[in-house]
């Protein structure tokens, strides 16, 4: 495994590999890797000749009062995990943006609700960094987890709208044995908070299994199960357009974002 820190060197290396006919698979991450990330690497590995993983905690996608400063980091542990997954190139930039960086990539519509409503500017930060990473890595395929369901939809839309020559592959959400969706932020949960965090999954299952076609009935059943300090949203939406549904008569996905203390958690489930 080679580790590259400079964006320019990474791009030069990727161009060299591409011109040699290598198919490049890419898993962008913010580090503190867990089994969810490793499952994305496995998917990528099966699709490509050369696997690139980036680790960069992107300041642009954090709001002024969010957890950028305390976002968990474990560079040595992450490097060991990448090595064990057969990663070929680990991209570990200190900073990703050139001096005077002044371009924002912004997807409208899909970013208006859900996490876009509770985290203004978040998705502009995500699409800007992902577009820049795509420019550097020039991957044939890039893998994103369904845990960040809205993010995946937004990135697919960006790639479609900008005709970026990269295949976007969604990786299934991975859960811990107790059912909690894996997230780097789970590290902040003590035993009592973790027990309450499990109510996110129970809420989604309650909504999935509720017999009514009426979304409002399912939402109120779900709300009754949540044991959190604050709910950012609990919604049932169309899986592609992310528009809220009123009745369930076709594909639907339930999504939740909620706070336990000062930790924000998200989860989602196909209904
Ligand atoms: O999902 C993440 O970890 C981040 O949003 C991403 C895609 C690496 C961009 O910083």
Tab-separated table of C-alpha atoms and ligand atoms in Angstrom:
chain	number	residue	atom	x	y	z
A	1	UNK	CA	0.000	0.000	0.000
A	2	UNK	CA	1.341	3.410	-0.906
A	3	UNK	CA	0.378	6.483	1.112
A	4	UNK	CA	0.169	9.783	-0.753
A	5	UNK	CA	-0.298	13.119	0.986
A	6	UNK	CA	-0.060	15.637	-1.824
A	7	UNK	CA	-3.088	16.167	-4.099
A	8	UNK	CA	-0.806	16.862	-7.084
A	9	UNK	CA	1.159	13.619	-6.604
A	10	UNK	CA	-2.079	11.664	-6.218
A	11	UNK	CA	-3.494	13.036	-9.457
A	12	UNK	CA	-0.260	12.305	-11.348
A	13	UNK	CA	-0.208	8.727	-10.023
A	14	UNK	CA	-3.873	8.160	-10.911
A	15	UNK	CA	-3.360	9.476	-14.458
A	16	UNK	CA	-0.414	7.091	-14.829
A	17	UNK	CA	-2.509	4.127	-13.639
A	18	UNK	CA	-5.456	5.048	-15.854
A	19	UNK	CA	-3.297	5.345	-18.933
A	20	UNK	CA	-1.907	1.894	-18.105
A	21	UNK	CA	-5.476	0.530	-18.350
A	22	UNK	CA	-6.113	0.075	-14.623
A	23	UNK	CA	-9.714	0.334	-13.403
A	24	UNK	CA	-9.707	2.579	-10.354
A	25	UNK	CA	-12.176	2.117	-7.493
A	26	UNK	CA	-12.521	4.814	-4.860
A	27	UNK	CA	-13.876	4.921	-1.310
A	28	UNK	CA	-13.826	8.462	0.138
A	29	UNK	CA	-13.996	8.591	3.939
A	30	UNK	CA	-13.433	10.871	6.895
A	31	UNK	CA	-11.531	8.154	8.742
A	32	UNK	CA	-12.084	6.459	12.109
A	33	UNK	CA	-12.854	3.458	9.942
A	34	UNK	CA	-15.349	0.807	11.011
A	35	UNK	CA	-16.883	-2.287	9.451
A	36	UNK	CA	-19.244	-0.080	7.393
A	37	UNK	CA	-16.269	1.500	5.606
A	38	UNK	CA	-14.569	-1.882	5.246
A	39	UNK	CA	-17.674	-3.299	3.542
A	40	UNK	CA	-17.465	-0.432	1.000
A	41	UNK	CA	-13.802	-1.296	0.393
A	42	UNK	CA	-14.760	-4.943	-0.202
A	43	UNK	CA	-17.353	-3.846	-2.764
A	44	UNK	CA	-14.823	-1.598	-4.477
A	45	UNK	CA	-12.122	-4.277	-4.422
A	46	UNK	CA	-14.412	-6.612	-6.379
A	47	UNK	CA	-15.000	-3.906	-9.022
A	48	UNK	CA	-11.537	-2.595	-9.750
A	49	UNK	CA	-7.822	-3.248	-10.242
A	50	UNK	CA	-6.596	-0.410	-8.061
A	51	UNK	CA	-8.351	0.570	-4.834
A	52	UNK	CA	-7.962	4.105	-3.501
A	53	UNK	CA	-9.215	5.195	-0.074
A	54	UNK	CA	-9.092	8.814	1.034
A	55	UNK	CA	-9.208	9.987	4.628
A	56	UNK	CA	-9.971	13.657	5.030
A	57	UNK	CA	-12.161	15.365	7.618
A	58	UNK	CA	-13.635	17.984	5.330
A	59	UNK	CA	-14.180	21.280	7.193
A	60	UNK	CA	-16.540	22.564	4.475
A	61	UNK	CA	-19.274	20.107	5.441
A	62	UNK	CA	-19.387	21.064	9.133
A	63	UNK	CA	-21.460	24.002	10.370
A	64	UNK	CA	-19.927	26.559	12.791
A	65	UNK	CA	-21.371	24.835	15.886
A	66	UNK	CA	-20.862	21.258	14.754
A	67	UNK	CA	-18.349	18.630	15.849
A	68	UNK	CA	-15.428	19.258	13.449
A	69	UNK	CA	-12.955	19.726	16.308
A	70	UNK	CA	-13.950	16.581	18.156
A	71	UNK	CA	-14.587	14.382	15.105
A	72	UNK	CA	-12.829	11.104	16.057
A	73	UNK	CA	-9.494	10.350	14.421
A	74	UNK	CA	-7.233	7.273	14.411
A	75	UNK	CA	-4.641	7.586	11.628
A	76	UNK	CA	-2.530	4.563	12.638
A	77	UNK	CA	-5.527	2.260	13.179
A	78	UNK	CA	-7.047	3.436	9.877
A	79	UNK	CA	-3.835	2.758	7.949
A	80	UNK	CA	-3.652	-0.772	9.425
A	81	UNK	CA	-7.281	-1.445	8.437
A	82	UNK	CA	-6.674	-0.173	4.888
A	83	UNK	CA	-3.604	-2.372	4.608
A	84	UNK	CA	-5.573	-5.427	5.745
A	85	UNK	CA	-8.296	-4.673	3.167
A	86	UNK	CA	-5.803	-4.690	0.306
A	87	UNK	CA	-6.028	-0.943	-0.352
A	88	UNK	CA	-3.474	0.032	-3.013
A	89	UNK	CA	-3.363	3.791	-2.418
A	90	UNK	CA	-4.237	5.602	0.792
A	91	UNK	CA	-4.715	9.317	0.193
A	92	UNK	CA	-4.119	11.268	3.405
A	93	UNK	CA	-3.990	14.960	2.522
A	94	UNK	CA	-3.253	17.486	5.237
A	95	UNK	CA	-5.338	19.960	3.325
A	96	UNK	CA	-7.273	19.426	0.137
A	97	UNK	CA	-8.080	22.925	-1.013
A	98	UNK	CA	-5.670	25.148	-2.900
A	99	UNK	CA	-5.089	28.691	-1.612
A	100	UNK	CA	-7.898	30.881	-2.832
A	101	UNK	CA	-10.243	27.949	-3.490
A	102	UNK	CA	-13.481	29.645	-4.483
A	103	UNK	CA	-15.702	27.071	-6.169
A	104	UNK	CA	-18.768	25.537	-4.553
A	105	UNK	CA	-20.625	22.624	-6.092
A	106	UNK	CA	-24.251	22.781	-5.065
A	107	UNK	CA	-27.123	20.416	-5.816
A	108	UNK	CA	-30.525	22.034	-5.317
A	109	UNK	CA	-33.869	20.363	-4.583
A	110	UNK	CA	-32.675	17.048	-3.170
A	111	UNK	CA	-30.685	18.911	-0.519
A	112	UNK	CA	-33.571	21.077	0.703
A	113	UNK	CA	-35.089	18.656	3.235
A	114	UNK	CA	-33.912	16.065	5.772
A	115	UNK	CA	-30.217	16.642	6.716
A	116	UNK	CA	-30.110	19.603	4.314
A	117	UNK	CA	-32.734	21.388	6.412
A	118	UNK	CA	-31.121	20.679	9.776
A	119	UNK	CA	-27.521	21.171	8.585
A	120	UNK	CA	-27.545	24.202	6.262
A	121	UNK	CA	-24.580	24.180	3.861
A	122	UNK	CA	-23.636	20.596	4.733
A	123	UNK	CA	-24.333	19.135	1.303
A	124	UNK	CA	-22.559	21.973	-0.512
A	125	UNK	CA	-19.498	20.984	1.516
A	126	UNK	CA	-19.973	17.316	0.622
A	127	UNK	CA	-20.483	17.842	-3.114
A	128	UNK	CA	-17.615	20.328	-3.304
A	129	UNK	CA	-15.157	17.940	-1.651
A	130	UNK	CA	-16.405	14.893	-3.560
A	131	UNK	CA	-16.162	16.731	-6.903
A	132	UNK	CA	-12.623	17.777	-6.028
A	133	UNK	CA	-11.691	14.256	-4.943
A	134	UNK	CA	-13.141	12.885	-8.191
A	135	UNK	CA	-10.968	15.364	-10.108
A	136	UNK	CA	-7.872	14.118	-8.286
A	137	UNK	CA	-8.595	10.377	-8.222
A	138	UNK	CA	-10.493	10.171	-11.538
A	139	UNK	CA	-12.082	6.899	-10.410
A	140	UNK	CA	-14.019	4.580	-12.703
A	141	UNK	CA	-16.247	3.662	-9.748
A	142	UNK	CA	-16.855	5.245	-6.340
A	143	UNK	CA	-18.640	3.628	-3.429
A	144	UNK	CA	-20.815	5.431	-0.855
A	145	UNK	CA	-22.758	3.882	2.010
A	146	UNK	CA	-26.558	3.849	2.200
A	147	UNK	CA	-26.224	4.853	5.840
A	148	UNK	CA	-25.914	8.429	4.505
A	149	UNK	CA	-28.894	7.832	2.260
A	150	UNK	CA	-29.483	11.454	1.264
A	151	UNK	CA	-25.772	11.969	0.583
A	152	UNK	CA	-25.785	9.021	-1.826
A	153	UNK	CA	-28.811	10.435	-3.691
A	154	UNK	CA	-27.203	13.897	-3.869
A	155	UNK	CA	-23.917	12.519	-5.215
A	156	UNK	CA	-25.720	10.444	-7.837
A	157	UNK	CA	-27.541	13.602	-8.936
A	158	UNK	CA	-24.327	15.649	-9.087
A	159	UNK	CA	-22.635	12.982	-11.198
A	160	UNK	CA	-25.616	12.799	-13.535
A	161	UNK	CA	-26.005	16.558	-13.867
A	162	UNK	CA	-22.290	17.237	-14.420
A	163	UNK	CA	-21.794	14.168	-16.693
A	164	UNK	CA	-18.915	12.989	-14.500
A	165	UNK	CA	-17.536	9.726	-15.909
A	166	UNK	CA	-17.748	7.758	-12.670
A	167	UNK	CA	-20.090	4.944	-11.687
A	168	UNK	CA	-21.634	5.499	-8.253
A	169	UNK	CA	-22.259	2.333	-6.281
A	170	UNK	CA	-24.300	2.249	-3.069
A	171	UNK	CA	-23.152	-0.031	-0.255
A	172	UNK	CA	-25.663	-1.473	2.217
A	173	UNK	CA	-25.883	0.025	5.684
A	174	UNK	CA	-23.983	-2.116	8.199
A	175	UNK	CA	-25.241	-2.591	11.773
A	176	UNK	CA	-23.578	-3.669	14.980
A	177	UNK	CA	-24.782	-6.903	16.604
A	178	UNK	CA	-27.298	-4.952	18.692
A	179	UNK	CA	-28.751	-3.306	15.562
A	180	UNK	CA	-27.168	0.144	15.874
A	181	UNK	CA	-26.146	1.554	12.483
A	182	UNK	CA	-22.346	1.768	12.431
A	183	UNK	CA	-21.072	5.334	12.610
A	184	UNK	CA	-17.805	6.949	13.664
A	185	UNK	CA	-19.896	9.054	16.067
A	186	UNK	CA	-21.052	5.949	18.018
A	187	UNK	CA	-17.763	6.356	19.888
A	188	UNK	CA	-19.385	9.239	21.806
A	189	UNK	CA	-22.165	7.044	23.245
A	190	UNK	CA	-21.871	5.643	26.758
A	191	UNK	CA	-23.854	2.522	27.726
A	192	UNK	CA	-27.011	4.434	28.645
A	193	UNK	CA	-26.941	6.618	25.494
A	194	UNK	CA	-26.258	3.616	23.331
A	195	UNK	CA	-29.321	1.850	24.733
A	196	UNK	CA	-31.392	4.922	23.810
A	197	UNK	CA	-29.713	5.128	20.378
A	198	UNK	CA	-31.115	1.678	19.611
A	199	UNK	CA	-34.569	3.277	19.630
A	200	UNK	CA	-33.797	4.784	16.198
A	201	UNK	CA	-33.779	1.340	14.645
A	202	UNK	CA	-36.840	0.267	16.671
A	203	UNK	CA	-38.655	3.356	15.413
A	204	UNK	CA	-37.904	2.508	11.786
A	205	UNK	CA	-38.987	-1.108	12.275
A	206	UNK	CA	-42.212	0.050	13.943
A	207	UNK	CA	-42.914	2.289	10.965
A	208	UNK	CA	-42.096	-0.485	8.491
A	209	UNK	CA	-44.333	-3.024	10.217
A	210	UNK	CA	-47.269	-0.701	10.967
A	211	UNK	CA	-50.289	-1.934	8.978
A	212	UNK	CA	-51.617	1.502	7.876
A	213	UNK	CA	-50.992	2.939	4.399
A	214	UNK	CA	-51.239	6.405	5.952
A	215	UNK	CA	-47.811	7.875	6.535
A	216	UNK	CA	-49.106	10.065	9.383
A	217	UNK	CA	-50.229	6.954	11.319
A	218	UNK	CA	-46.846	5.311	10.828
A	219	UNK	CA	-44.999	8.469	11.869
A	220	UNK	CA	-46.932	8.785	15.110
A	221	UNK	CA	-46.360	5.085	15.896
A	222	UNK	CA	-42.648	5.630	15.227
A	223	UNK	CA	-42.441	8.784	17.335
A	224	UNK	CA	-43.877	6.862	20.262
A	225	UNK	CA	-40.824	4.584	20.253
A	226	UNK	CA	-38.026	7.183	19.977
A	227	UNK	CA	-36.040	7.723	23.192
A	228	UNK	CA	-33.858	10.659	22.179
A	229	UNK	CA	-33.264	14.220	23.349
A	230	UNK	CA	-34.175	15.947	20.093
A	231	UNK	CA	-35.489	14.832	16.717
A	232	UNK	CA	-34.174	16.625	13.615
A	233	UNK	CA	-36.541	14.685	11.376
A	234	UNK	CA	-38.519	11.495	11.080
A	235	UNK	CA	-39.885	11.073	7.580
A	236	UNK	CA	-41.103	8.612	4.995
A	237	UNK	CA	-39.982	9.605	1.517
A	238	UNK	CA	-39.803	8.346	-2.032
A	239	UNK	CA	-36.437	6.520	-2.243
A	240	UNK	CA	-35.233	8.358	-5.383
A	241	UNK	CA	-36.739	11.848	-5.203
A	242	UNK	CA	-36.704	12.050	-1.376
A	243	UNK	CA	-40.075	13.805	-1.474
A	244	UNK	CA	-42.223	13.157	1.612
A	245	UNK	CA	-45.054	10.687	0.999
A	246	UNK	CA	-48.582	10.840	2.412
A	247	UNK	CA	-49.608	7.289	1.560
A	248	UNK	CA	-47.559	4.196	0.965
A	249	UNK	CA	-48.540	2.609	-2.338
A	250	UNK	CA	-45.083	1.951	-3.814
A	251	UNK	CA	-41.407	2.218	-2.899
A	252	UNK	CA	-40.768	4.130	0.312
A	253	UNK	CA	-37.922	4.730	2.722
A	254	UNK	CA	-38.058	5.872	6.336
A	255	UNK	CA	-35.297	8.178	7.553
A	256	UNK	CA	-34.509	9.537	10.984
A	257	UNK	CA	-31.986	11.975	12.446
A	258	UNK	CA	-31.933	12.574	16.184
A	259	UNK	CA	-29.734	13.779	19.015
A	260	UNK	CA	-28.661	11.922	22.126
A	261	UNK	CA	-26.889	14.493	24.266
A	262	UNK	CA	-24.591	16.284	21.824
A	263	UNK	CA	-24.279	13.353	19.433
A	264	UNK	CA	-26.319	13.415	16.245
A	265	UNK	CA	-27.242	10.035	14.776
A	266	UNK	CA	-28.967	9.061	11.532
A	267	UNK	CA	-30.529	5.833	10.322
A	268	UNK	CA	-32.838	4.684	7.523
A	269	UNK	CA	-34.760	1.637	6.351
A	270	UNK	CA	-36.547	0.508	3.209
A	271	UNK	CA	-40.235	0.040	4.009
B	1	LIG	O1	-19.552	10.178	4.090
B	1	LIG	C1	-18.480	10.749	4.400
B	1	LIG	O2	-17.661	10.228	5.154
B	1	LIG	C2	-18.184	12.126	3.840
B	1	LIG	O3	-19.340	12.876	3.725
B	1	LIG	C3	-17.416	12.096	2.493
B	1	LIG	C4	-18.238	11.456	1.404
B	1	LIG	C5	-16.110	11.329	2.672
B	1	LIG	C6	-17.079	13.520	2.047
B	1	LIG	O4	-16.288	14.176	2.985
